[in-house]
Tab-separated table of C-alpha atoms in Angstrom:
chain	number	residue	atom	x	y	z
A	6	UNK	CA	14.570	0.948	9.919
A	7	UNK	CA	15.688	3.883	11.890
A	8	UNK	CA	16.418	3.427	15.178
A	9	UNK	CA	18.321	6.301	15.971
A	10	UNK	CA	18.155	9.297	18.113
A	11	UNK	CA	16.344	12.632	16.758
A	12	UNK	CA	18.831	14.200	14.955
A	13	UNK	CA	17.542	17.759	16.201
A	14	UNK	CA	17.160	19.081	19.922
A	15	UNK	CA	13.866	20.352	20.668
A	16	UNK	CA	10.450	22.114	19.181
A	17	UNK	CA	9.598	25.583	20.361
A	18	UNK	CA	6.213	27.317	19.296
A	19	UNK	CA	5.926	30.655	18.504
A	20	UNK	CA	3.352	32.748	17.536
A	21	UNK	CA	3.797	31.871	14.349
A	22	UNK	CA	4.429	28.500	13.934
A	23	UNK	CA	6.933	25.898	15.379
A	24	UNK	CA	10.553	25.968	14.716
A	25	UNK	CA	12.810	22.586	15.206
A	26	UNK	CA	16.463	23.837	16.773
A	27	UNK	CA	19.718	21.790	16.825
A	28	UNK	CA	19.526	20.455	13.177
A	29	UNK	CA	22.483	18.907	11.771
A	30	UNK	CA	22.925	17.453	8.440
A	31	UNK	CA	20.485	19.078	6.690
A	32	UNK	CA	19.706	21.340	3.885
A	33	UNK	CA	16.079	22.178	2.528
A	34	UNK	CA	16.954	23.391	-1.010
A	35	UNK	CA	19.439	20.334	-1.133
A	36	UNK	CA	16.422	17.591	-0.076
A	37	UNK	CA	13.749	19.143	-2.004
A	38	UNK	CA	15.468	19.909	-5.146
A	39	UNK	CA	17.187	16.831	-5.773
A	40	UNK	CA	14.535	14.658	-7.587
A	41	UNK	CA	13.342	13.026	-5.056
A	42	UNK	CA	9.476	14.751	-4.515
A	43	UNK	CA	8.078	17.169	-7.001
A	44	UNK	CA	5.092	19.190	-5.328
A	45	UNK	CA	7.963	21.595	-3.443
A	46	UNK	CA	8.731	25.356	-4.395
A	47	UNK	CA	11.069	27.982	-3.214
A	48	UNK	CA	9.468	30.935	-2.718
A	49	UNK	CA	11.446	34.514	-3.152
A	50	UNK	CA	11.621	34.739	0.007
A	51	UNK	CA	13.729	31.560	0.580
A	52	UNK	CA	11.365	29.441	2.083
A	53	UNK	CA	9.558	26.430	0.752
A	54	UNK	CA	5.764	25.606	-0.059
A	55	UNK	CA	4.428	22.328	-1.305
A	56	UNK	CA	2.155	19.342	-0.390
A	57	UNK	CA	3.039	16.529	1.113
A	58	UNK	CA	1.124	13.918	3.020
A	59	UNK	CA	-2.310	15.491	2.074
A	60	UNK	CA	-1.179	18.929	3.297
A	61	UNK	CA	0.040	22.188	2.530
A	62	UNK	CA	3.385	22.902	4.317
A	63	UNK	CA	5.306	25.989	4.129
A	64	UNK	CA	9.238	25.767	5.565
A	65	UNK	CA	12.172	28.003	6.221
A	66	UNK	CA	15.453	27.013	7.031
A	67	UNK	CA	18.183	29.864	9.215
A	68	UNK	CA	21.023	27.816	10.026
A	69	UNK	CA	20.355	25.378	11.815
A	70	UNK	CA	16.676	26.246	12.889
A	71	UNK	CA	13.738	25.093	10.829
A	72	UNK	CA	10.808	27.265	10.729
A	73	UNK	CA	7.074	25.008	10.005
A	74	UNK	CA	4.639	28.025	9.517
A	75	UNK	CA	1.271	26.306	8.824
A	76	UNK	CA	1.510	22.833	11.320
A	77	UNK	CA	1.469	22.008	14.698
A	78	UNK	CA	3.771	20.214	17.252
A	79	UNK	CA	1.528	17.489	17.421
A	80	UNK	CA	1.881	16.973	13.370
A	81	UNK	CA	5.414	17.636	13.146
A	82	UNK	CA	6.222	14.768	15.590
A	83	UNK	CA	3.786	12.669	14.527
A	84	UNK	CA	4.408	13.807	10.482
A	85	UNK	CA	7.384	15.661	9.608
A	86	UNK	CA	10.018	14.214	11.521
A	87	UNK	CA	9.493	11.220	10.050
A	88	UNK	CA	8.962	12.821	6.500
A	89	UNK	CA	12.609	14.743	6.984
A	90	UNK	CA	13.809	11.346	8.135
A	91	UNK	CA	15.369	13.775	11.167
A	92	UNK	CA	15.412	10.878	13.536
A	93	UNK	CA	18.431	9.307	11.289
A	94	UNK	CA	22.225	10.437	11.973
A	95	UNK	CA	23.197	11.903	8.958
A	96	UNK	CA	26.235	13.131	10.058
A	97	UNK	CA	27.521	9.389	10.935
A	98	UNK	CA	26.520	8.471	7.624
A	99	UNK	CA	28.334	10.980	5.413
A	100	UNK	CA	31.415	10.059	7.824
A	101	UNK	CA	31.062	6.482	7.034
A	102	UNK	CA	30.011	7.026	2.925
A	103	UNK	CA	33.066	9.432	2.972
A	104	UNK	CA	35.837	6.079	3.034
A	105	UNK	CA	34.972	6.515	-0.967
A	106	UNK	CA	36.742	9.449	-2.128
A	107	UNK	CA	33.536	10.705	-4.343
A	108	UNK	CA	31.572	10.477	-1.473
A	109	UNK	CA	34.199	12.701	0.063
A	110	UNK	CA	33.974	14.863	-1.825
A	111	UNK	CA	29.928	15.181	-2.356
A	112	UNK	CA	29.184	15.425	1.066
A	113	UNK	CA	32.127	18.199	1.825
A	114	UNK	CA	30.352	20.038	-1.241
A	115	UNK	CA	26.561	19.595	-0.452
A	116	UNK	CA	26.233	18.643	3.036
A	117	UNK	CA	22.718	18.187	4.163
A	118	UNK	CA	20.867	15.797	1.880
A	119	UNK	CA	18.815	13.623	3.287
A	120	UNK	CA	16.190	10.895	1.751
A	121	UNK	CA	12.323	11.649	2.621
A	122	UNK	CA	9.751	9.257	3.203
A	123	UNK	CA	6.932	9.772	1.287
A	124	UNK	CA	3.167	8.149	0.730
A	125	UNK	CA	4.189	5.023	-1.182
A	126	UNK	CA	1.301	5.391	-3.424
A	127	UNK	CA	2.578	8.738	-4.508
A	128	UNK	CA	5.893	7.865	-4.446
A	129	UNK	CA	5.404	4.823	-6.939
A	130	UNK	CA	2.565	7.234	-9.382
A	131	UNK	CA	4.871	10.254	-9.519
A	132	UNK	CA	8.379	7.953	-10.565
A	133	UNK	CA	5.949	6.117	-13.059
A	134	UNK	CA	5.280	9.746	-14.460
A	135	UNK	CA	8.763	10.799	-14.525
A	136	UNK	CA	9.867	8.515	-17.016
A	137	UNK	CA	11.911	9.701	-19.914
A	138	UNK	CA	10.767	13.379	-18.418
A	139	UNK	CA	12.018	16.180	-17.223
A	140	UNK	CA	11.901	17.516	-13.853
A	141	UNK	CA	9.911	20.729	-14.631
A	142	UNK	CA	7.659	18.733	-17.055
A	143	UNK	CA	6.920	15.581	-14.492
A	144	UNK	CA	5.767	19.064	-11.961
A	145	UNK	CA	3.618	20.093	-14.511
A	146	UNK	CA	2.158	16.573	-15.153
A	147	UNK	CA	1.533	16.158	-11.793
A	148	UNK	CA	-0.155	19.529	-10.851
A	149	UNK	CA	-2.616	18.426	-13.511
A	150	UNK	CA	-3.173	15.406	-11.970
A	151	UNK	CA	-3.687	16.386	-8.889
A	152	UNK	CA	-6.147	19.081	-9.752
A	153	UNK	CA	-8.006	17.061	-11.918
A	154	UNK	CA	-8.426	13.967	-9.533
A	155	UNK	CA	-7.320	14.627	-5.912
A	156	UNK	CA	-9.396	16.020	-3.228
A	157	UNK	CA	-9.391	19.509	-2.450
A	158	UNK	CA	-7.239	20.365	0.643
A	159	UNK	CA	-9.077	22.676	2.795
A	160	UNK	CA	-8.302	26.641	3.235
A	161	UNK	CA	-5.599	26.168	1.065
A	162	UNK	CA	-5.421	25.967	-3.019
A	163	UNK	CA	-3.608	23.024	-3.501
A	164	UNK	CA	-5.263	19.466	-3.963
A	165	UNK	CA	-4.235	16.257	-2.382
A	166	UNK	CA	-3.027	13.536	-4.406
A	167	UNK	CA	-5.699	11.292	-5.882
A	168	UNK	CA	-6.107	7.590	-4.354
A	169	UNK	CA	-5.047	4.715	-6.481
A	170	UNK	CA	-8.912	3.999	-6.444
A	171	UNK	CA	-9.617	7.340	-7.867
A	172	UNK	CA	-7.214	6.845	-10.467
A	173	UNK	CA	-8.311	3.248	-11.246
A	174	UNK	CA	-12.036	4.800	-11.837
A	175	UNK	CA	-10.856	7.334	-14.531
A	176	UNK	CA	-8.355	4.593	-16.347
A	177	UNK	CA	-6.283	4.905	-19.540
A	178	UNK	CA	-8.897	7.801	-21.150
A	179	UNK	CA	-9.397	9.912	-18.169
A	180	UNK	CA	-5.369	9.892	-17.422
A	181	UNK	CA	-5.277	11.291	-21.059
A	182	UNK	CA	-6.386	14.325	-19.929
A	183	UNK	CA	-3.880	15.364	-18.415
A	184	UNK	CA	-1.300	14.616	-21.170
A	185	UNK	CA	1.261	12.115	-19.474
A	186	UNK	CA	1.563	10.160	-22.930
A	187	UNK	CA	2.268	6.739	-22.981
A	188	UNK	CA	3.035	6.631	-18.827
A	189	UNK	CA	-1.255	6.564	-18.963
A	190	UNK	CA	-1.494	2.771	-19.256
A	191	UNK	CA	1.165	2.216	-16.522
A	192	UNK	CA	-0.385	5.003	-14.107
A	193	UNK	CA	-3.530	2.712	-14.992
A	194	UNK	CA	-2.157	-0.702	-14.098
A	195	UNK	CA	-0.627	0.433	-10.982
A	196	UNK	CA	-3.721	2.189	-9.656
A	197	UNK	CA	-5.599	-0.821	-10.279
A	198	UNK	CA	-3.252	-3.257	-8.539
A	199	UNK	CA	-3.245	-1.368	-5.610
A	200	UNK	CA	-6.464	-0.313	-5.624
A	201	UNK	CA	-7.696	-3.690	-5.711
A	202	UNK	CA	-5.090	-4.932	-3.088
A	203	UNK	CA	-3.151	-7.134	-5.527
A	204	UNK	CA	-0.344	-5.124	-4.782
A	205	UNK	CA	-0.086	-4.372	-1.177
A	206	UNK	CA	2.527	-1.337	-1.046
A	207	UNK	CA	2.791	-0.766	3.031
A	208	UNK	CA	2.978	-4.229	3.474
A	209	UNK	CA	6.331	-4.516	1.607
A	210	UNK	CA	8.243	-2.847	4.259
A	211	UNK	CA	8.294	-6.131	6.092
A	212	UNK	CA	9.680	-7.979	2.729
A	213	UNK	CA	13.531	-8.271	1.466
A	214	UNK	CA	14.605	-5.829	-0.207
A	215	UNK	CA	14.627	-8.239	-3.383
A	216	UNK	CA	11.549	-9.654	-2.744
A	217	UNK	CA	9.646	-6.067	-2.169
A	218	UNK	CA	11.571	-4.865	-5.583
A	219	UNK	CA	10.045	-7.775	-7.695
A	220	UNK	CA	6.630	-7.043	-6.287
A	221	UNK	CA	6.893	-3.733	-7.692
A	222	UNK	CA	8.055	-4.782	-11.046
A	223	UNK	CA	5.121	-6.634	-11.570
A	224	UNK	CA	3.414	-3.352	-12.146
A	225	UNK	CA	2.982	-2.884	-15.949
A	226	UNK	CA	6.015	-0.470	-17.037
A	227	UNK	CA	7.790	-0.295	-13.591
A	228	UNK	CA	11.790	-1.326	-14.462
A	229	UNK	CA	14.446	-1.459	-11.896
A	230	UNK	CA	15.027	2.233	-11.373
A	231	UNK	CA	11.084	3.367	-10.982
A	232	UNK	CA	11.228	0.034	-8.299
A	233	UNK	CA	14.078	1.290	-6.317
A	234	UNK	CA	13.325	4.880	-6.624
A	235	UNK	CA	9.704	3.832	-4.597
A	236	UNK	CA	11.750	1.373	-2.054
A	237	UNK	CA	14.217	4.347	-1.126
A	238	UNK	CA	11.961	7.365	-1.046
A	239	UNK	CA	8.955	6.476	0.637
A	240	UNK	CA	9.691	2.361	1.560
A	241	UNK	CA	12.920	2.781	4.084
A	242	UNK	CA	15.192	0.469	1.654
A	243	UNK	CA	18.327	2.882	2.270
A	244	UNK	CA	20.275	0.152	0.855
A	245	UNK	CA	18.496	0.760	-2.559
A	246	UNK	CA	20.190	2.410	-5.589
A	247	UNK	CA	18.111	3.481	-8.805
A	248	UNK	CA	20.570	4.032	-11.698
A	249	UNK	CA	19.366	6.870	-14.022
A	250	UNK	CA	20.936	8.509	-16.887
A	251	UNK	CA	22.373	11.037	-13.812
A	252	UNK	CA	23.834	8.063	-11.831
A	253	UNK	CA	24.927	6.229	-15.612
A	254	UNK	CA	27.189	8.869	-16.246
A	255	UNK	CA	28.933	9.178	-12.226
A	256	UNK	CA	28.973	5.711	-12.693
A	257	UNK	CA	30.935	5.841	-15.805
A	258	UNK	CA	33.466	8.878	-15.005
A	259	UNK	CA	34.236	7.837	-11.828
A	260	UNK	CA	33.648	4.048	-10.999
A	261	UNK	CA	33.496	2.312	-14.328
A	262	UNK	CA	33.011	-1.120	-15.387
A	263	UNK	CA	31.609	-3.631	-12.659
A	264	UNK	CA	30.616	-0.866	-10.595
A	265	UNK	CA	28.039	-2.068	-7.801
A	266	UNK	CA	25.942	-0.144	-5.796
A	267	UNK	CA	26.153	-2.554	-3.228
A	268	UNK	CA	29.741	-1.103	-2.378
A	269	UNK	CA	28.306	1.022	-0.530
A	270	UNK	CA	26.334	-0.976	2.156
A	271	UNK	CA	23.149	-0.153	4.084
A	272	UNK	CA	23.212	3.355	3.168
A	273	UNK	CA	23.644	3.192	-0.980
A	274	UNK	CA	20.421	5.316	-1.538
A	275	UNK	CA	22.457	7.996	0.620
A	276	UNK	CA	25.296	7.679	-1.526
A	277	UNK	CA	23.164	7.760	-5.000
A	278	UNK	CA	21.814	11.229	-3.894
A	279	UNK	CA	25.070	12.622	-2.927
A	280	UNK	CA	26.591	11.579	-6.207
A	281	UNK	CA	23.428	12.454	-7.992
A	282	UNK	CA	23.126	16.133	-6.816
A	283	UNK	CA	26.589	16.512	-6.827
A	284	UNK	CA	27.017	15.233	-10.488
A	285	UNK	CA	23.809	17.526	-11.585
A	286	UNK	CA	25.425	20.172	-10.374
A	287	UNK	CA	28.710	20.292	-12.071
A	288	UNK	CA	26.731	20.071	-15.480
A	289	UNK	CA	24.636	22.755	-14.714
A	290	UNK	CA	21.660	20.544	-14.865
């Protein structure tokens, strides 16, 4: 699903760590603050720590030179490009998303969104969690889990996140532990189903996009917006658009009634995070 040229010219190594040069489109407060993964931080300093993909990564940005301090070249080709989606033209996209006069306006305000891909199992657990939450709340939530049930990642603090089979072992009263409420039973049911293959997440990338979304509904508690949320931020379904009480309200100031994503073609998921942020942002959050 991406097929396009790395969106970046080359990786130098330094003594301490590898910086990417030549990036275009592409902001790291704007992609990891805009509700798409929730294990990232800015640290005073400007730069970002989190964990992603079983490992700690810590990232800063100077123009348009992207500084990995803890990773390797080998792991940033073979990882984080493909995490950063950086092998997508972002810049073609905005130009093409910016026919809509929103769009225009989003991407001339917040250039440099782009969507990650993340583990699919994580992906699908953390949007289940998120429910009727808020963002610093689903963090919190999360942390817990992951200290409580994921493995511990080595020479660093942080803890993976748990397997669906480690999940699936603790069930509904271990997940209590950790206080996600009522989101418990659903965590439960979707660790099981993939845990015992029912529900085969990796292999939906080769579905339809409709056909891949109803798969993921039949996880207990998993509406249209956790489903699309999964297919656009960790399956490649850029044509995906999860409607949340953010995208509800851009929806109904600027688009109103009969308003379909669809408008918007391959790249709607682009579009919902442009309008999404840029939304957010004029209510002050």
């Amino acid at each position: 699903r991406s097929g396009f040229e790395l969106d970046c010219d080359k990786i130098l190594q330094t003594d301490g760590g590898s910086i990417i040069t030549g990036l275009r489109c592409f902001s790291l407060p704007l992609i990891l603050d805009c509700g798409q993964a929730f294990r990232w931080s800015e640290n005073a300093d400007g730069s970002w720590s989190g964990v992603a993909m079983n490992r700690e990564l810590r990232l800063k940005q100077d123009g348009d030179r992207l500084f990995f301090e803890n990773t390797t070249p080998d792991e940033i080709k073979n990882i984080w490009i493909k995490y950063f989606d950086l092998g997508r033209d972002y810049t073609a996209i905005c130009k093409r998303l910016s026919a809509d006069e929103n769009l225009k306006t989003a991407c001339s305000e917040y250039p440099g969104i782009r969507i990650l891909k993340q583990d699919e199992w994580e992906t699908l657990c953390s949007f289940i969690l998120s429910q009727n939450n808020n963002i610093p709340r689903i963090r919190k939530i999360i942390a817990s889990l992951c200290e409580r049930f994921g493995a511990p990642i080595a020479g660093t603090p942080f803890y993976a996140f748990p397997t669906a089979e480690r999940l699936a072992e603790a069930g509904m009263e271990g997940l209590a532990e950790i206080r996600c409420g009522f989101r418990a039973k659903y965590v439960a049911d979707a660790a099981a189903r993939v845990a015992s293959g029912a529900l085969d997440l990796e292999a939906l990338r080769k579905q339809s996009y409709e056909t891949a979304k109803a798969a993921l509904m039949t996880v207990y508690g998993v509406g249209a917006k956790v489903a699309d949320c999964v297919l656009l931020f960790s399956l490649g379904f850029y044509e995906a658009f999860p409607v949340d009480v953010w995208v509800k309200k851009v929806i109904a100031k600027y688009y109103g009634e009969g308003f379909d994503g669809r408008r918007f073609g391959a790249y709607a998921g682009v579009a919902q995070q442009y309008l999404f942020y840029y939304e957010r942002s004029l209510s002050g959050r």
